[in-house]
CSV table of C-alpha atoms in Angstrom, one decimal:
chain,number,residue,atom,x,y,z
M,8,UNK,CA,95.1,114.8,110.8
M,9,UNK,CA,91.8,116.7,111.4
M,10,UNK,CA,88.4,115.8,109.9
M,11,UNK,CA,88.6,118.9,107.7
M,12,UNK,CA,91.9,117.8,106.2
M,13,UNK,CA,90.6,114.3,105.5
M,14,UNK,CA,87.4,115.5,103.8
M,15,UNK,CA,88.7,118.4,101.7
M,16,UNK,CA,90.3,117.5,98.3
M,17,UNK,CA,92.2,120.8,97.9
M,18,UNK,CA,92.8,123.2,95.0
M,19,UNK,CA,94.7,120.7,92.9
M,20,UNK,CA,91.6,118.5,92.5
M,21,UNK,CA,89.6,121.4,91.1
M,22,UNK,CA,92.4,122.5,88.7
M,23,UNK,CA,92.7,118.9,87.5
M,24,UNK,CA,88.9,118.7,87.0
M,25,UNK,CA,88.9,121.9,84.9
M,26,UNK,CA,91.9,120.8,82.9
M,27,UNK,CA,90.2,117.5,82.2
M,28,UNK,CA,87.0,119.2,81.1
M,29,UNK,CA,88.9,121.6,78.8
M,30,UNK,CA,91.1,118.9,77.2
M,31,UNK,CA,88.1,116.5,76.7
M,32,UNK,CA,86.1,119.4,75.1
M,33,UNK,CA,89.0,120.2,72.7
M,34,UNK,CA,89.4,116.6,71.8
M,35,UNK,CA,85.7,116.2,71.0
M,36,UNK,CA,85.9,119.4,68.9
M,37,UNK,CA,88.9,118.0,67.0
M,38,UNK,CA,87.3,114.6,66.5
M,39,UNK,CA,83.9,115.8,65.2
M,40,UNK,CA,84.7,119.2,63.6
M,41,UNK,CA,88.4,119.3,62.6
M,42,UNK,CA,89.9,115.9,61.7
M,43,UNK,CA,88.9,114.5,58.3
M,44,UNK,CA,87.3,111.0,57.9
M,45,UNK,CA,89.5,108.1,56.9
M,46,UNK,CA,89.0,107.6,53.1
M,47,UNK,CA,87.9,104.0,53.1
M,48,UNK,CA,86.1,103.7,56.5
M,49,UNK,CA,84.4,107.1,56.6
M,50,UNK,CA,82.9,108.6,59.8
M,51,UNK,CA,83.3,105.3,61.8
M,52,UNK,CA,87.1,105.8,61.7
M,53,UNK,CA,86.6,108.5,64.4
M,54,UNK,CA,85.9,105.8,67.0
M,55,UNK,CA,89.6,105.0,67.1
M,56,UNK,CA,90.6,108.2,68.9
M,57,UNK,CA,89.0,107.3,72.2
M,58,UNK,CA,89.4,103.6,71.6
M,59,UNK,CA,93.2,103.8,71.3
M,60,UNK,CA,93.4,106.4,74.2
M,61,UNK,CA,91.4,104.1,76.4
M,62,UNK,CA,93.6,101.1,75.5
M,63,UNK,CA,96.8,103.0,76.3
M,64,UNK,CA,95.4,104.3,79.6
M,65,UNK,CA,94.2,100.8,80.6
M,66,UNK,CA,97.8,99.6,80.0
M,67,UNK,CA,99.1,102.5,82.1
M,68,UNK,CA,96.6,101.8,84.9
M,69,UNK,CA,97.6,98.1,85.1
M,70,UNK,CA,101.3,99.1,85.0
M,71,UNK,CA,100.6,101.4,88.0
M,72,UNK,CA,98.8,98.5,89.7
M,73,UNK,CA,101.9,96.3,89.2
M,74,UNK,CA,104.4,99.1,90.4
M,75,UNK,CA,102.2,99.8,93.5
M,76,UNK,CA,101.8,96.1,94.3
M,77,UNK,CA,105.6,95.7,94.2
M,78,UNK,CA,106.0,98.8,96.5
M,79,UNK,CA,103.3,97.4,98.9
M,80,UNK,CA,105.0,94.0,99.2
M,81,UNK,CA,108.4,95.7,99.9
M,82,UNK,CA,107.1,98.3,102.4
M,83,UNK,CA,103.8,96.9,103.7
M,84,UNK,CA,102.5,100.5,103.5
M,85,UNK,CA,98.7,100.5,102.8
M,86,UNK,CA,99.0,103.7,100.8
M,87,UNK,CA,100.4,101.6,97.9
M,88,UNK,CA,97.5,99.2,98.1
M,89,UNK,CA,95.0,102.2,98.0
M,90,UNK,CA,96.7,103.5,94.8
M,91,UNK,CA,96.8,100.0,93.2
M,92,UNK,CA,93.1,99.4,93.9
M,93,UNK,CA,92.0,102.8,92.5
M,94,UNK,CA,94.1,102.3,89.5
M,95,UNK,CA,92.8,98.8,88.8
M,96,UNK,CA,89.2,100.0,88.9
M,97,UNK,CA,90.0,102.7,86.4
M,98,UNK,CA,91.9,100.2,84.3
M,99,UNK,CA,88.8,98.0,84.2
M,100,UNK,CA,86.7,101.0,83.2
M,101,UNK,CA,89.0,101.8,80.2
M,102,UNK,CA,89.3,98.2,79.2
M,103,UNK,CA,85.5,98.0,79.2
M,104,UNK,CA,85.5,101.1,76.9
M,105,UNK,CA,88.0,99.3,74.6
M,106,UNK,CA,85.9,96.1,74.5
M,107,UNK,CA,82.7,98.0,73.8
M,108,UNK,CA,84.0,100.4,71.1
M,109,UNK,CA,86.2,97.8,69.4
M,110,UNK,CA,83.3,95.5,68.4
M,111,UNK,CA,81.2,98.6,67.2
M,112,UNK,CA,84.1,99.6,65.0
M,113,UNK,CA,84.6,95.9,63.9
M,114,UNK,CA,80.9,95.6,62.9
M,115,UNK,CA,81.2,98.6,60.6
M,116,UNK,CA,84.6,97.7,59.2
M,117,UNK,CA,84.8,93.8,59.3
M,118,UNK,CA,81.0,93.2,59.2
M,119,UNK,CA,81.5,91.2,62.5
M,120,UNK,CA,80.9,92.2,66.1
M,121,UNK,CA,83.6,89.9,67.4
M,122,UNK,CA,86.3,87.5,66.1
M,123,UNK,CA,88.6,85.3,68.2
M,124,UNK,CA,91.6,87.3,66.9
M,125,UNK,CA,94.7,87.3,69.2
M,126,UNK,CA,94.5,91.0,70.1
M,127,UNK,CA,90.8,90.8,70.9
M,128,UNK,CA,91.1,87.6,72.9
M,129,UNK,CA,94.1,88.7,74.9
M,130,UNK,CA,92.3,92.0,75.7
M,131,UNK,CA,89.2,90.1,76.9
M,132,UNK,CA,91.5,87.9,79.1
M,133,UNK,CA,93.0,91.1,80.5
M,134,UNK,CA,89.6,92.4,81.4
M,135,UNK,CA,88.7,89.1,83.2
M,136,UNK,CA,92.0,89.1,85.1
M,137,UNK,CA,91.4,92.6,86.6
M,138,UNK,CA,87.7,91.8,87.2
M,139,UNK,CA,89.0,88.8,89.2
M,140,UNK,CA,91.5,91.2,91.0
M,141,UNK,CA,88.5,93.4,92.1
M,142,UNK,CA,86.5,90.3,93.1
M,143,UNK,CA,89.4,88.9,95.2
M,144,UNK,CA,89.6,92.2,97.1
M,145,UNK,CA,85.9,92.1,98.0
M,146,UNK,CA,86.2,88.5,99.3
M,147,UNK,CA,88.7,89.4,102.1
M,148,UNK,CA,87.7,91.3,105.2
M,149,UNK,CA,91.2,91.5,106.8
M,150,UNK,CA,93.0,94.6,105.4
M,151,UNK,CA,96.5,93.2,105.5
M,152,UNK,CA,95.6,89.8,103.9
M,153,UNK,CA,93.5,91.6,101.2
M,154,UNK,CA,96.4,93.9,100.3
M,155,UNK,CA,98.9,91.1,100.2
M,156,UNK,CA,96.8,88.7,98.0
M,157,UNK,CA,95.8,91.5,95.6
M,158,UNK,CA,99.4,92.7,95.3
M,159,UNK,CA,100.5,89.3,94.2
M,160,UNK,CA,97.6,89.0,91.8
M,161,UNK,CA,98.3,92.6,90.5
M,162,UNK,CA,101.9,91.6,89.7
M,163,UNK,CA,101.0,88.3,88.0
M,164,UNK,CA,98.0,89.8,86.1
M,165,UNK,CA,100.3,92.4,84.5
M,166,UNK,CA,102.0,89.6,82.5
M,167,UNK,CA,99.0,89.8,80.0
M,168,UNK,CA,99.6,93.5,79.2
M,169,UNK,CA,102.8,93.0,77.1
M,170,UNK,CA,101.1,89.9,75.5
M,171,UNK,CA,98.2,92.1,74.4
M,172,UNK,CA,100.6,94.8,73.1
M,173,UNK,CA,102.8,92.3,71.2
M,174,UNK,CA,99.9,90.1,70.0
M,175,UNK,CA,99.7,91.9,66.7
M,176,UNK,CA,103.4,91.4,66.1
M,177,UNK,CA,103.7,87.8,67.3
M,178,UNK,CA,100.7,86.3,65.5
M,179,UNK,CA,98.8,86.9,62.3
M,180,UNK,CA,95.9,89.3,63.1
M,181,UNK,CA,93.3,91.3,61.3
M,182,UNK,CA,93.6,94.1,64.0
M,183,UNK,CA,95.0,97.3,62.4
M,184,UNK,CA,98.5,98.5,63.5
M,185,UNK,CA,98.4,102.2,64.3
M,186,UNK,CA,101.8,102.6,65.9
M,187,UNK,CA,104.7,100.7,64.4
M,188,UNK,CA,108.5,101.0,64.5
M,189,UNK,CA,108.2,103.6,61.7
M,190,UNK,CA,105.9,105.8,63.9
M,191,UNK,CA,102.2,106.6,63.3
M,192,UNK,CA,100.7,105.1,60.2
M,193,UNK,CA,98.2,108.1,59.9
M,194,UNK,CA,97.6,111.5,58.5
M,195,UNK,CA,99.3,114.3,60.6
M,196,UNK,CA,95.9,115.8,61.6
M,197,UNK,CA,94.8,112.4,62.7
M,198,UNK,CA,98.0,112.0,64.8
M,199,UNK,CA,97.4,115.4,66.4
M,200,UNK,CA,93.8,114.5,67.3
M,201,UNK,CA,94.9,111.2,68.7
M,202,UNK,CA,97.6,112.9,70.9
M,203,UNK,CA,95.1,115.4,72.2
M,204,UNK,CA,92.6,112.6,73.0
M,205,UNK,CA,95.4,110.8,74.7
M,206,UNK,CA,96.2,113.9,76.8
M,207,UNK,CA,92.5,114.3,77.6
M,208,UNK,CA,92.1,110.7,78.8
M,209,UNK,CA,95.4,110.9,80.8
M,210,UNK,CA,94.0,113.9,82.7
M,211,UNK,CA,90.7,112.0,83.1
M,212,UNK,CA,92.7,109.1,84.5
M,213,UNK,CA,94.5,111.2,87.1
M,214,UNK,CA,91.3,113.0,88.0
M,215,UNK,CA,89.5,109.7,88.7
M,216,UNK,CA,92.6,108.2,90.4
M,217,UNK,CA,92.8,111.2,92.8
M,218,UNK,CA,89.1,110.9,93.6
M,219,UNK,CA,89.3,107.2,94.1
M,220,UNK,CA,92.4,107.5,96.5
M,221,UNK,CA,90.6,110.3,98.4
M,222,UNK,CA,87.5,108.1,99.0
M,223,UNK,CA,89.6,105.1,100.1
M,224,UNK,CA,91.6,107.4,102.5
M,225,UNK,CA,88.3,108.5,104.1
M,226,UNK,CA,87.2,104.9,104.4
M,227,UNK,CA,90.5,104.0,106.1
M,228,UNK,CA,90.1,106.9,108.5
M,229,UNK,CA,86.6,105.8,109.3
M,230,UNK,CA,88.0,102.4,110.2
M,231,UNK,CA,90.5,104.0,112.5
M,232,UNK,CA,87.8,106.1,114.3
M,233,UNK,CA,85.6,103.0,114.6
M,234,UNK,CA,88.5,101.2,116.4
M,235,UNK,CA,89.0,104.2,118.7
M,236,UNK,CA,85.3,104.2,119.6
M,237,UNK,CA,85.5,100.5,120.5
M,238,UNK,CA,88.5,101.2,122.7
M,239,UNK,CA,86.7,104.1,124.5
M,240,UNK,CA,83.8,101.6,125.3
F,7,UNK,CA,77.2,107.4,61.4
F,8,UNK,CA,75.0,105.4,63.8
F,9,UNK,CA,77.9,103.2,64.8
F,10,UNK,CA,79.9,106.4,65.6
F,11,UNK,CA,77.0,107.7,67.7
F,12,UNK,CA,76.6,104.3,69.5
F,13,UNK,CA,80.3,104.1,70.3
F,14,UNK,CA,80.6,107.7,71.8
F,15,UNK,CA,77.3,107.2,73.7
F,16,UNK,CA,78.7,104.0,75.2
F,17,UNK,CA,82.0,105.8,76.2
F,18,UNK,CA,80.1,108.6,77.9
F,19,UNK,CA,77.6,106.4,79.7
F,20,UNK,CA,80.5,104.3,81.1
F,21,UNK,CA,82.6,107.3,82.2
F,22,UNK,CA,79.6,109.2,83.7
F,23,UNK,CA,78.4,106.0,85.3
F,24,UNK,CA,81.7,105.5,87.0
F,25,UNK,CA,81.9,109.1,88.1
F,26,UNK,CA,78.4,108.8,89.6
F,27,UNK,CA,79.4,105.7,91.5
F,28,UNK,CA,82.5,107.5,92.9
F,29,UNK,CA,80.4,110.5,93.9
F,30,UNK,CA,77.9,108.2,95.7
F,31,UNK,CA,80.7,106.4,97.5
F,32,UNK,CA,82.3,109.7,98.5
F,33,UNK,CA,79.0,111.0,99.9
F,34,UNK,CA,78.4,107.8,101.9
F,35,UNK,CA,81.9,107.7,103.4
F,36,UNK,CA,81.9,111.4,104.4
F,37,UNK,CA,78.5,111.0,106.1
F,38,UNK,CA,79.7,107.9,108.0
F,39,UNK,CA,82.9,109.8,109.0
F,40,UNK,CA,81.0,112.7,110.4
F,41,UNK,CA,78.6,110.5,112.3
F,42,UNK,CA,81.5,108.6,113.8
F,43,UNK,CA,83.2,111.8,114.7
F,44,UNK,CA,80.1,113.0,116.6
F,45,UNK,CA,79.7,109.6,118.3
F,46,UNK,CA,83.4,109.8,119.4
F,47,UNK,CA,83.0,113.3,120.7
F,48,UNK,CA,79.9,112.3,122.8
F,49,UNK,CA,81.7,109.3,124.2
F,50,UNK,CA,84.7,111.4,125.2
F,51,UNK,CA,82.5,114.0,126.9
F,52,UNK,CA,80.9,111.2,129.0
């Protein structure tokens, strides 16, 4: 692999960047100009489009961490560890968005920034689990050991994702249910806006993931070159 | 309306903040890689 190959992202990255930009712009237009306000909540109801999209993408990111962690433990190929790490970082970003926008919506709707509701509490635990995952990674210097420990943590940590998802069904909660067995409990225009927001955030997720993987690959190549220089000495 | 504004501001600050962090990391690693490449070429010439 040449230095040029390592450091150039390729055409796909630019296409993904533009597709993300267009999808996010369309979703913003739909949220602020097209979709009507919810009758009871008013304008604050528009927070849910990016709130729900962030939550779904956080779940997907942590699912990807789990899948790549299993793949790493099976194959011991560091490329799976690179994808898992990048995905975990983005998952933490989206969970942070959920934990910031949720209380803002809650303050306007429930008159409280935070309640120890099961959905909110399990989401906070999820955030702590993956912050710990990132901290564990930074505490190891040996690549193989770091990848192995974080893979195990990535698999165990995923247990909280179905708990967060099912918390509004298993326990009494004040958190609203948007998606139930009967489909979306919303106006069709709201559903369309939510789906476009979800598409926009999915593209954003893959854009950030590709960028993260690209950077980690350069770092790994840097390590290899450092080793070669030491051997030449 | 102020809650809506606060929520979307927070979302964009977080996303742009993370994108900036990634950009900075990319720049640093690329610079390091090119420096190492030059060092390796010099050593091979010697």
